[in-house]
Each structure stands twice: as structure tokens, then as C-alpha cells.
CSV table of C-alpha atoms in Angstrom, one decimal:
chain,number,residue,atom,x,y,z
A,5,MET,CA,99.9,132.4,108.3
A,6,ASN,CA,98.5,129.2,109.9
A,7,ILE,CA,101.0,126.3,110.0
A,8,VAL,CA,99.3,123.1,111.0
A,9,TYR,CA,101.6,120.2,112.0
A,10,VAL,CA,99.8,116.8,111.9
A,11,LEU,CA,100.4,114.4,114.8
A,12,TYR,CA,99.7,110.7,115.2
A,13,PRO,CA,100.9,108.0,117.5
A,14,GLY,CA,104.5,106.9,116.7
A,15,PHE,CA,105.5,109.9,114.6
A,16,THR,CA,109.2,110.3,114.3
A,17,ALA,CA,110.4,113.1,116.6
A,18,LEU,CA,112.9,114.7,114.3
A,19,ASP,CA,110.5,114.6,111.4
A,20,LEU,CA,108.3,117.0,113.4
A,21,VAL,CA,110.9,119.0,115.4
A,22,GLY,CA,113.3,119.6,112.4
A,23,PRO,CA,110.8,121.4,110.2
A,24,TYR,CA,109.2,123.0,113.2
A,25,GLU,CA,112.5,124.7,114.2
A,26,VAL,CA,112.6,126.3,110.8
A,27,ILE,CA,109.1,127.0,109.7
A,28,SER,CA,107.8,128.1,113.1
A,29,ARG,CA,110.4,130.9,113.0
A,30,TRP,CA,108.7,132.5,109.9
A,31,PRO,CA,107.8,136.1,110.9
A,32,ASP,CA,104.1,135.5,110.2
A,33,ALA,CA,103.8,131.9,111.5
A,34,ARG,CA,100.9,130.9,113.8
A,35,VAL,CA,101.7,127.3,114.9
A,36,HIS,CA,99.0,124.6,115.5
A,37,PHE,CA,99.4,120.9,116.3
A,38,LEU,CA,96.6,118.8,115.0
A,39,ALA,CA,95.6,115.3,116.2
A,40,THR,CA,92.3,113.3,116.0
A,41,SER,CA,91.8,113.8,119.8
A,42,PRO,CA,93.0,116.4,122.3
A,43,ARG,CA,95.0,113.8,124.2
A,44,PRO,CA,98.9,114.0,124.2
A,45,VAL,CA,100.5,112.2,121.3
A,46,ARG,CA,103.6,110.1,121.8
A,47,ALA,CA,106.4,110.0,119.3
A,48,ASP,CA,108.3,106.8,118.4
A,49,VAL,CA,111.1,107.5,120.9
A,50,GLY,CA,109.0,108.9,123.8
A,51,LEU,CA,108.6,112.6,123.1
A,52,THR,CA,105.1,113.7,123.8
A,53,VAL,CA,103.3,116.6,122.2
A,54,VAL,CA,100.0,118.1,123.3
A,55,PRO,CA,97.7,118.9,120.3
A,56,SER,CA,96.2,122.4,120.1
A,57,CYS,CA,93.4,121.4,117.8
A,58,THR,CA,91.5,118.5,116.2
A,59,PRO,CA,89.9,118.2,112.8
A,60,GLU,CA,86.8,119.8,114.2
A,61,THR,CA,88.6,122.8,115.6
A,62,ALA,CA,91.5,123.3,113.3
A,63,PRO,CA,91.9,126.7,111.6
A,64,ARG,CA,92.1,127.0,107.8
A,65,PRO,CA,95.7,126.0,107.1
A,66,ASP,CA,98.1,128.0,104.9
A,67,VAL,CA,100.7,125.3,105.3
A,68,ILE,CA,100.3,121.6,106.4
A,69,VAL,CA,103.3,119.7,107.6
A,70,VAL,CA,103.2,116.0,108.0
A,71,PRO,CA,106.0,114.1,109.7
A,72,GLY,CA,106.9,110.5,109.1
A,73,GLY,CA,106.6,107.7,111.6
A,74,GLY,CA,108.5,104.8,113.1
A,75,GLU,CA,107.9,101.2,111.9
A,76,THR,CA,104.3,101.1,110.7
A,77,ALA,CA,103.1,104.3,112.4
A,78,SER,CA,102.7,106.4,109.2
A,79,LEU,CA,101.0,103.5,107.4
A,80,ASP,CA,98.5,103.2,110.3
A,81,ALA,CA,97.9,106.9,110.2
A,82,ALA,CA,97.4,106.7,106.4
A,83,ALA,CA,94.5,104.3,107.2
A,84,ASP,CA,92.9,106.6,109.7
A,85,PRO,CA,89.8,108.0,108.1
A,86,ALA,CA,89.5,111.0,110.4
A,87,LEU,CA,93.0,112.1,109.8
A,88,ILE,CA,93.1,111.5,106.1
A,89,GLY,CA,89.6,113.0,105.8
A,90,TRP,CA,90.8,116.2,107.3
A,91,ILE,CA,93.9,116.4,105.1
A,92,ARG,CA,91.8,115.8,102.0
A,93,ARG,CA,89.3,118.5,103.0
A,94,ALA,CA,92.0,121.0,104.2
A,95,ALA,CA,94.5,120.6,101.3
A,96,PRO,CA,92.6,122.7,98.7
A,97,HIS,CA,92.7,125.7,101.1
A,98,ALA,CA,96.4,125.4,101.8
A,99,ASP,CA,99.1,127.1,99.8
A,100,ARG,CA,101.7,124.4,100.6
A,101,LEU,CA,101.6,120.7,101.6
A,102,ALA,CA,104.9,119.6,103.2
A,103,SER,CA,106.1,116.3,104.5
A,104,ALA,CA,109.2,114.7,105.9
A,105,CYS,CA,110.1,111.1,105.5
A,106,THR,CA,107.1,108.7,105.4
A,107,GLY,CA,104.7,111.6,106.0
A,108,ALA,CA,104.3,111.5,102.2
A,109,PHE,CA,102.2,108.3,102.7
A,110,LEU,CA,99.4,110.4,104.3
A,111,TYR,CA,99.2,112.7,101.3
A,112,ALA,CA,99.2,109.6,99.0
A,113,ALA,CA,96.4,108.1,101.0
A,114,ALA,CA,94.4,111.3,100.6
A,115,GLY,CA,94.9,111.2,96.8
A,116,LEU,CA,97.1,114.3,96.7
A,117,LEU,CA,100.2,112.7,95.1
A,118,GLU,CA,98.5,111.2,92.1
A,119,GLY,CA,100.5,112.2,89.0
A,120,ARG,CA,103.1,113.9,91.2
A,121,ARG,CA,106.8,113.4,91.9
A,122,ALA,CA,107.7,112.9,95.6
A,123,THR,CA,110.4,111.5,97.8
A,124,THR,CA,110.4,109.6,101.1
A,125,HIS,CA,112.8,107.5,103.3
A,126,TRP,CA,115.0,105.2,101.2
A,127,GLY,CA,113.6,102.1,102.9
A,128,MET,CA,110.1,102.9,101.9
A,129,ARG,CA,110.4,104.2,98.3
A,130,GLU,CA,108.9,101.0,96.8
A,131,ASN,CA,105.9,101.1,99.2
A,132,LEU,CA,105.1,104.7,98.2
A,133,ARG,CA,105.6,103.8,94.5
A,134,ALA,CA,103.1,101.0,95.0
A,135,MET,CA,100.5,103.7,95.9
A,136,GLY,CA,100.9,105.2,92.4
A,137,VAL,CA,103.4,107.9,93.2
A,138,ASP,CA,106.3,108.9,91.0
A,139,VAL,CA,109.0,108.4,93.6
A,140,VAL,CA,112.4,109.8,93.0
A,141,ALA,CA,115.6,109.4,95.0
A,142,GLU,CA,116.2,113.0,95.9
A,143,ARG,CA,116.6,114.9,99.2
A,144,VAL,CA,113.8,117.4,98.6
A,145,VAL,CA,111.2,117.4,95.8
A,146,PHE,CA,108.8,120.2,94.8
A,147,ASP,CA,105.8,119.4,92.6
A,148,GLY,CA,103.2,122.1,92.5
A,149,PRO,CA,102.0,122.9,96.0
A,150,VAL,CA,103.6,119.8,97.4
A,151,VAL,CA,107.1,119.6,98.9
A,152,THR,CA,108.4,116.3,100.2
A,153,GLY,CA,111.6,115.5,102.1
A,154,ALA,CA,113.5,112.2,102.2
A,155,GLY,CA,114.2,110.4,105.5
A,156,VAL,CA,114.1,112.1,108.9
A,157,SER,CA,116.9,114.7,108.8
A,158,ALA,CA,115.9,115.7,105.3
A,159,GLY,CA,112.9,117.4,106.9
A,160,ILE,CA,115.3,120.3,107.9
A,161,ASP,CA,116.4,120.6,104.2
A,162,MET,CA,112.8,120.5,103.1
A,163,ALA,CA,111.9,123.3,105.6
A,164,LEU,CA,114.7,125.5,104.5
A,165,ALA,CA,113.9,125.0,100.8
A,166,LEU,CA,110.3,125.8,101.5
A,167,THR,CA,111.3,128.9,103.4
A,168,ALA,CA,113.2,130.1,100.4
A,169,GLU,CA,110.1,129.6,98.2
A,170,VAL,CA,107.8,131.4,100.6
A,171,HIS,CA,110.0,134.1,102.2
A,172,GLY,CA,113.0,134.2,99.9
A,173,GLU,CA,116.6,133.0,100.1
A,174,ARG,CA,117.7,135.8,102.4
A,175,THR,CA,115.4,134.6,105.1
A,176,ALA,CA,116.1,130.9,104.5
A,177,LYS,CA,119.9,131.5,104.7
A,178,ALA,CA,119.5,133.5,107.9
A,179,LEU,CA,117.4,130.8,109.5
A,180,GLN,CA,119.9,128.2,108.5
A,181,LEU,CA,122.6,130.2,110.3
A,182,LEU,CA,120.3,130.9,113.3
A,183,ILE,CA,119.8,127.2,113.9
A,184,GLU,CA,123.5,126.6,112.9
A,185,TYR,CA,122.6,123.9,110.4
A,186,ASP,CA,126.0,123.1,109.1
A,187,PRO,CA,126.1,119.3,108.7
A,188,GLN,CA,129.5,117.7,109.1
A,189,PRO,CA,128.7,114.1,109.9
A,190,PRO,CA,131.5,111.8,111.2
A,191,PHE,CA,130.7,109.2,108.6
A,192,ASP,CA,129.9,109.3,104.9
A,193,SER,CA,127.0,106.8,105.3
A,194,GLY,CA,123.9,109.0,105.4
A,195,SER,CA,122.7,107.9,102.0
A,196,PRO,CA,122.2,104.5,100.2
A,197,ASP,CA,124.4,106.0,97.5
A,198,THR,CA,127.4,106.2,99.8
A,199,ALA,CA,126.8,103.6,102.6
A,200,SER,CA,128.6,100.3,102.3
A,201,ALA,CA,126.7,97.1,101.6
A,202,SER,CA,127.2,96.0,105.2
A,203,THR,CA,125.9,99.3,106.5
A,204,LEU,CA,122.9,99.0,104.2
A,205,ARG,CA,122.1,95.5,105.5
A,206,THR,CA,122.4,96.6,109.2
A,207,ALA,CA,120.2,99.7,108.6
A,208,ALA,CA,117.6,97.6,106.8
A,209,ARG,CA,117.4,95.2,109.7
A,210,MET,CA,116.9,98.2,112.1
A,211,LEU,CA,114.3,99.6,109.9
A,212,LEU,CA,112.3,96.4,109.2
A,213,GLY,CA,112.6,95.0,112.8
A,214,ASP,CA,111.1,91.6,113.2
A,215,ARG,CA,110.0,91.2,109.6
A,216,PRO,CA,111.5,88.1,107.7
A,217,PHE,CA,115.1,88.3,106.7
A,218,ALA,CA,114.1,87.7,103.1
A,219,THR,CA,112.4,91.1,103.2
A,220,VAL,CA,115.5,92.7,104.6
A,221,ARG,CA,117.6,91.1,101.8
A,222,ARG,CA,115.1,92.2,99.2
A,223,VAL,CA,115.1,95.8,100.3
A,224,THR,CA,118.9,95.9,100.5
A,225,GLY,CA,119.3,94.1,97.1
A,226,HIS,CA,117.0,96.6,95.4
A,227,LEU,CA,119.0,99.5,96.7
A,228,LEU,CA,122.4,98.0,95.7
A,229,THR,CA,121.0,97.2,92.3
A,230,ALA,CA,119.7,100.7,91.8
A,231,ARG,CA,123.1,102.1,92.9
A,232,ARG,CA,125.0,100.0,90.4
A,233,ARG,CA,122.7,101.0,87.6
A,234,ARG,CA,123.0,104.7,88.3
A,235,PRO,CA,125.3,106.4,85.7
A,236,VAL,CA,128.6,107.9,86.8
A,237,ARG,CA,128.6,111.7,86.6
């Protein structure tokens, strides 16, 4: 089974490495790293990966995995005609199309999320919705052959859920134990639903960088409003 991981400058390291640690352990996995050139590709925090193929040399994929990117990296990649062209051409041959975080933007740019439900990083939901995608605030979303994960660490959840779909729960549970994925974070602030308003504002400033404060306030305000409107279960 050919697993093709898509690389582009500024991809988020955990968006790639998290799913890789799970999916690449499938018993029939053959791993490939695709980029538009054979030169090493640098992640947003310095990790560098050497591609094993380009759009011209890539094998026919069974599974495509697209990581998200820091700042505007995934948006820049979504505007790369060579990369999006390959995704668009290869997708019909793949059994599964997977993404973590803002990797969903590349599928949207290729026209593969039209009429589908998908998720992405909480800070970029409105941007993905503006591309005509039915964006939902869930950790992992399946819609047909497409499976999308929310922000960064959700890529591991996505990969385990995909493993269960492809190889069954027994294999997925064993891989979860193998990588000792047993999250017990020190703080209950890993979701906009549980983070305080102050934490949301701080995280939004980190996410949006030098963009105007009004933009930070708008993103934070939208998330707080959505949280207040959500019915109590």
C-alpha cells in the first residue's frame, strides 16, 4: 500500500510526524515523501525532510496524507499549481485522502472538499468555510474517502481512526498502545471549548502573529460567541 505524505515549505512538524508514526506502521505500508522538487523541505520549526519523489516520479497512491503548515504556509501551498495539480490528478486513484490541521486547505484548493464535511485548526475554520467547505468543530471527520483532523495533535487521532477503518480496531488499538498514546495534559486548555477567554486571546495572538489586533479580537470573539451558543449537554 503506497502512503504518500505531501511536503511543502513551512509544514508543521507534528502534523506530519504524528500521522507518520501511526500509518507508516501499517503492515503493508510503503512510505513516500512527495515535494515539488527533490530538495530537502524545511518544517516551520526547523525539522528538514528529504523527499523521495516528485509529482513526476510519485507512485500511484493508495493513501495521501497532507499536513498543515505554520502561519501562511498551507495557504501558500494551496496556491502552488504543481502541488495542487498532483493532488487533483492523484486523488481519484487513492482509497483515502487524509489531512491534519490546515492540510485540509490543499484538498479544498483541489476541489476535493466540495459538498463535504471537514475539520481543521480552530483558528482557521472560517477561512476554510470561506472556500465552500462544510466545516465542523470536531476532532476527526470522515466524509466518503476523505478524513480530516483538527489542529496539529489531532493528526494522531485522525491516523488511529483511519487505521481502524482500514485495518480494524484491533490493529488501531495495538498501534495506540505501541506508541503509548495516552494523553494526560497538565492543563484543560487544549480546545476552544475548554480554554479560558484569556488563553484564547493569547493563543490567537500567537497564531496570527503580526496581523492587526482587530483580527485577533475578531477570531477570539467568534470562538467565544460560538461557545456560548452551543447547547449544554
